[in-house]
Each structure stands twice: as structure tokens, then as C-alpha cells.
């Protein structure tokens, strides 16, 4: 016997949640920020270019710090949709605050002062990112 056309078809399999894949432009942002961060870190270590000589240690510092920031940014971008907005904002704030504190520490300041600067920048990022996530969430 044929079923009526208005009967909904149901699947026996549970629905899978598929995560949206970030666009190529969204993936490019952490990579570009990592490159800029690495160049900035190498420039700070070089004392603003006043010495005029670029050493291998400065290049390694720039490449490693830029690579670490890019990988952490890509990882955060990959898992951000699974996080609630408060935790997501705190994750971005932590990443940004640690990055700014590290850059500040490269200019020969104390660990306590560098941590304080990182905490201030992290707190500002927490407020801004929470506001953005709160107002743009469906």
C-alpha cells in the first residue's frame, strides 16, 4: 500500500552536527598576523634596527614566535564554534594578552611589568571580544 504524500520521511540515523569550515580568508588572518608578529618580535629584539646587523638568533626568534602565534590562532579558530561566548572571549583575550606581554618583555622590562601589560591588554580584549560575540550571536 502506498503512503500518503504528506507523511514526513524520517531517517533512522541520528542527525550529525557538522561544523562549518572557516573560509580561506578567515584562515589567512592568523597566518598574516603570525608573520607580522614574527617580524615585530625580531625588530624589537634588534632594538629597532639601531644596530644595523640582523643575526640568526633574531631570525629564529621571529620565525618561532610568529609560527606559535599562527598555530594557536588557527587552533582557536578551528574550535571557536564549539565554545560558549564567554569562554571564546576569554580564549581570545588570553592569546592576545600573552602575545602582547611577550612582545613587551622583549624590550628588556621585568616579568612582573610584562605580565601586567599583558593582563591589561588581555582584559581590554576580553571586553571587546565578549561584546562582539554577544551582539552577533543568533
PDB file of C-alpha atoms in Angstrom:
ATOM      1  CA  UNK A   1       0.000   0.000   0.000  1.00  0.00           C
ATOM      2  CA  UNK A   2       1.376   3.400  -0.943  1.00  0.00           C
ATOM      3  CA  UNK A   3       1.942   6.038   1.709  1.00  0.00           C
ATOM      4  CA  UNK A   4       0.304   9.417   1.560  1.00  0.00           C
ATOM      5  CA  UNK A   5       2.493  12.252   0.223  1.00  0.00           C
ATOM      6  CA  UNK A   6       2.150  14.375   3.360  1.00  0.00           C
ATOM      7  CA  UNK A   7       3.769  11.823   5.675  1.00  0.00           C
ATOM      8  CA  UNK A   8       7.245  13.064   6.634  1.00  0.00           C
ATOM      9  CA  UNK A   9      10.168  10.805   5.883  1.00  0.00           C
ATOM     10  CA  UNK A  10      12.327  10.142   8.900  1.00  0.00           C
ATOM     11  CA  UNK A  11      15.780   8.712   8.996  1.00  0.00           C
ATOM     12  CA  UNK A  12      16.824   6.023  11.437  1.00  0.00           C
ATOM     13  CA  UNK A  13      20.261   7.577  11.776  1.00  0.00           C
ATOM     14  CA  UNK A  14      20.744  10.380  14.290  1.00  0.00           C
ATOM     15  CA  UNK A  15      21.491  13.751  12.763  1.00  0.00           C
ATOM     16  CA  UNK A  16      25.187  14.583  12.718  1.00  0.00           C
ATOM     17  CA  UNK A  17      26.321  18.015  13.666  1.00  0.00           C
ATOM     18  CA  UNK A  18      28.600  19.310  11.005  1.00  0.00           C
ATOM     19  CA  UNK A  19      30.914  22.117  11.900  1.00  0.00           C
ATOM     20  CA  UNK A  20      31.214  24.923   9.425  1.00  0.00           C
ATOM     21  CA  UNK A  21      34.632  25.085   7.866  1.00  0.00           C
ATOM     22  CA  UNK A  22      36.188  28.553   8.029  1.00  0.00           C
ATOM     23  CA  UNK A  23      36.681  30.301   4.714  1.00  0.00           C
ATOM     24  CA  UNK A  24      40.099  30.734   3.164  1.00  0.00           C
ATOM     25  CA  UNK A  25      40.050  34.424   4.071  1.00  0.00           C
ATOM     26  CA  UNK A  26      39.390  33.555   7.716  1.00  0.00           C
ATOM     27  CA  UNK A  27      42.266  31.063   7.646  1.00  0.00           C
ATOM     28  CA  UNK A  28      44.577  33.676   6.161  1.00  0.00           C
ATOM     29  CA  UNK A  29      44.087  36.114   9.051  1.00  0.00           C
ATOM     30  CA  UNK A  30      46.028  34.099  11.698  1.00  0.00           C
ATOM     31  CA  UNK A  31      48.776  33.367   9.177  1.00  0.00           C
ATOM     32  CA  UNK A  32      49.203  37.038   8.245  1.00  0.00           C
ATOM     33  CA  UNK A  33      49.088  38.033  11.920  1.00  0.00           C
ATOM     34  CA  UNK A  34      51.736  35.399  12.694  1.00  0.00           C
ATOM     35  CA  UNK A  35      54.050  36.775  10.004  1.00  0.00           C
ATOM     36  CA  UNK A  36      53.568  40.357  11.208  1.00  0.00           C
ATOM     37  CA  UNK A  37      54.077  39.263  14.827  1.00  0.00           C
ATOM     38  CA  UNK A  38      57.307  37.459  13.951  1.00  0.00           C
ATOM     39  CA  UNK A  39      58.678  40.486  12.116  1.00  0.00           C
ATOM     40  CA  UNK A  40      57.681  42.721  15.029  1.00  0.00           C
ATOM     41  CA  UNK A  41      59.335  40.420  17.579  1.00  0.00           C
ATOM     42  CA  UNK A  42      62.561  40.282  15.570  1.00  0.00           C
ATOM     43  CA  UNK A  43      62.554  44.079  15.201  1.00  0.00           C
ATOM     44  CA  UNK A  44      62.101  44.600  18.944  1.00  0.00           C
ATOM     45  CA  UNK A  45      64.915  42.154  19.702  1.00  0.00           C
ATOM     46  CA  UNK A  46      67.083  44.060  17.245  1.00  0.00           C
ATOM     47  CA  UNK A  47      66.491  47.276  19.253  1.00  0.00           C
ATOM     48  CA  UNK A  48      64.535  48.951  16.492  1.00  0.00           C
ATOM     49  CA  UNK A  49      67.218  48.405  13.892  1.00  0.00           C
ATOM     50  CA  UNK A  50      69.756  50.720  15.530  1.00  0.00           C
ATOM     51  CA  UNK A  51      72.492  48.085  15.457  1.00  0.00           C
ATOM     52  CA  UNK A  52      72.046  47.505  11.726  1.00  0.00           C
ATOM     53  CA  UNK A  53      73.010  43.822  11.909  1.00  0.00           C
ATOM     54  CA  UNK A  54      70.431  41.059  11.664  1.00  0.00           C
ATOM     55  CA  UNK A  55      71.571  37.931  13.479  1.00  0.00           C
ATOM     56  CA  UNK A  56      70.451  34.342  13.194  1.00  0.00           C
ATOM     57  CA  UNK A  57      69.039  34.411  16.720  1.00  0.00           C
ATOM     58  CA  UNK A  58      66.738  37.282  15.825  1.00  0.00           C
ATOM     59  CA  UNK A  59      65.524  35.434  12.738  1.00  0.00           C
ATOM     60  CA  UNK A  60      64.877  32.265  14.753  1.00  0.00           C
ATOM     61  CA  UNK A  61      63.018  34.278  17.408  1.00  0.00           C
ATOM     62  CA  UNK A  62      60.835  35.925  14.766  1.00  0.00           C
ATOM     63  CA  UNK A  63      60.058  32.682  12.932  1.00  0.00           C
ATOM     64  CA  UNK A  64      59.311  30.667  16.072  1.00  0.00           C
ATOM     65  CA  UNK A  65      57.187  33.346  17.751  1.00  0.00           C
ATOM     66  CA  UNK A  66      55.243  34.027  14.553  1.00  0.00           C
ATOM     67  CA  UNK A  67      54.722  30.316  13.951  1.00  0.00           C
ATOM     68  CA  UNK A  68      53.497  29.730  17.514  1.00  0.00           C
ATOM     69  CA  UNK A  69      51.032  32.619  17.291  1.00  0.00           C
ATOM     70  CA  UNK A  70      49.740  31.469  13.888  1.00  0.00           C
ATOM     71  CA  UNK A  71      49.276  27.860  15.040  1.00  0.00           C
ATOM     72  CA  UNK A  72      47.490  28.911  18.237  1.00  0.00           C
ATOM     73  CA  UNK A  73      45.295  31.322  16.266  1.00  0.00           C
ATOM     74  CA  UNK A  74      44.387  28.631  13.736  1.00  0.00           C
ATOM     75  CA  UNK A  75      43.637  26.183  16.544  1.00  0.00           C
ATOM     76  CA  UNK A  76      41.401  28.701  18.278  1.00  0.00           C
ATOM     77  CA  UNK A  77      39.666  29.474  15.004  1.00  0.00           C
ATOM     78  CA  UNK A  78      39.020  25.774  14.482  1.00  0.00           C
ATOM     79  CA  UNK A  79      37.392  25.155  17.888  1.00  0.00           C
ATOM     80  CA  UNK A  80      35.694  28.508  18.475  1.00  0.00           C
ATOM     81  CA  UNK A  81      32.273  27.389  17.268  1.00  0.00           C
ATOM     82  CA  UNK A  82      32.158  24.698  19.977  1.00  0.00           C
ATOM     83  CA  UNK A  83      32.831  27.196  22.785  1.00  0.00           C
ATOM     84  CA  UNK A  84      30.246  29.341  24.560  1.00  0.00           C
ATOM     85  CA  UNK A  85      30.715  33.058  24.038  1.00  0.00           C
ATOM     86  CA  UNK A  86      32.241  33.688  27.484  1.00  0.00           C
ATOM     87  CA  UNK A  87      34.904  31.001  27.096  1.00  0.00           C
ATOM     88  CA  UNK A  88      35.551  32.042  23.487  1.00  0.00           C
ATOM     89  CA  UNK A  89      36.096  35.645  24.555  1.00  0.00           C
ATOM     90  CA  UNK A  90      38.406  34.503  27.369  1.00  0.00           C
ATOM     91  CA  UNK A  91      40.395  32.341  24.939  1.00  0.00           C
ATOM     92  CA  UNK A  92      40.946  35.226  22.529  1.00  0.00           C
ATOM     93  CA  UNK A  93      41.804  37.516  25.442  1.00  0.00           C
ATOM     94  CA  UNK A  94      44.341  35.044  26.808  1.00  0.00           C
ATOM     95  CA  UNK A  95      46.016  34.606  23.433  1.00  0.00           C
ATOM     96  CA  UNK A  96      46.175  38.352  22.822  1.00  0.00           C
ATOM     97  CA  UNK A  97      47.305  39.217  26.355  1.00  0.00           C
ATOM     98  CA  UNK A  98      50.093  36.619  26.321  1.00  0.00           C
ATOM     99  CA  UNK A  99      51.243  37.787  22.896  1.00  0.00           C
ATOM    100  CA  UNK A 100      51.399  41.442  23.939  1.00  0.00           C
ATOM    101  CA  UNK A 101      53.079  40.600  27.238  1.00  0.00           C
ATOM    102  CA  UNK A 102      55.749  38.604  25.390  1.00  0.00           C
ATOM    103  CA  UNK A 103      56.408  41.465  22.975  1.00  0.00           C
ATOM    104  CA  UNK A 104      56.700  43.865  25.896  1.00  0.00           C
ATOM    105  CA  UNK A 105      59.144  41.537  27.646  1.00  0.00           C
ATOM    106  CA  UNK A 106      61.429  41.587  24.595  1.00  0.00           C
ATOM    107  CA  UNK A 107      62.193  45.246  25.278  1.00  0.00           C
ATOM    108  CA  UNK A 108      64.046  44.338  28.500  1.00  0.00           C
ATOM    109  CA  UNK A 109      61.306  45.009  31.035  1.00  0.00           C
ATOM    110  CA  UNK A 110      60.663  42.955  34.159  1.00  0.00           C
ATOM    111  CA  UNK A 111      58.485  39.863  34.118  1.00  0.00           C
ATOM    112  CA  UNK A 112      56.022  41.464  36.541  1.00  0.00           C
ATOM    113  CA  UNK A 113      55.605  44.570  34.406  1.00  0.00           C
ATOM    114  CA  UNK A 114      55.309  42.484  31.237  1.00  0.00           C
ATOM    115  CA  UNK A 115      52.656  40.327  32.890  1.00  0.00           C
ATOM    116  CA  UNK A 116      50.773  43.434  33.976  1.00  0.00           C
ATOM    117  CA  UNK A 117      50.839  44.894  30.481  1.00  0.00           C
ATOM    118  CA  UNK A 118      49.673  41.544  29.088  1.00  0.00           C
ATOM    119  CA  UNK A 119      46.865  41.414  31.650  1.00  0.00           C
ATOM    120  CA  UNK A 120      45.719  44.934  30.775  1.00  0.00           C
ATOM    121  CA  UNK A 121      45.673  44.180  27.034  1.00  0.00           C
ATOM    122  CA  UNK A 122      44.019  40.829  27.718  1.00  0.00           C
ATOM    123  CA  UNK A 123      41.318  42.492  29.806  1.00  0.00           C
ATOM    124  CA  UNK A 124      40.641  45.004  27.052  1.00  0.00           C
ATOM    125  CA  UNK A 125      40.419  42.189  24.514  1.00  0.00           C
ATOM    126  CA  UNK A 126      38.063  40.269  26.811  1.00  0.00           C
ATOM    127  CA  UNK A 127      35.649  43.201  26.949  1.00  0.00           C
ATOM    128  CA  UNK A 128      35.771  43.867  23.211  1.00  0.00           C
ATOM    129  CA  UNK A 129      35.516  40.238  22.099  1.00  0.00           C
ATOM    130  CA  UNK A 130      32.696  39.461  24.557  1.00  0.00           C
ATOM    131  CA  UNK A 131      30.765  42.475  23.276  1.00  0.00           C
ATOM    132  CA  UNK A 132      31.252  41.389  19.656  1.00  0.00           C
ATOM    133  CA  UNK A 133      30.284  37.775  20.341  1.00  0.00           C
ATOM    134  CA  UNK A 134      27.279  38.799  22.456  1.00  0.00           C
ATOM    135  CA  UNK A 135      25.877  41.212  19.883  1.00  0.00           C
ATOM    136  CA  UNK A 136      26.466  38.976  16.860  1.00  0.00           C
ATOM    137  CA  UNK A 137      25.216  35.694  18.305  1.00  0.00           C
ATOM    138  CA  UNK A 138      21.968  34.302  16.960  1.00  0.00           C
TER     139      UNK A 138
END
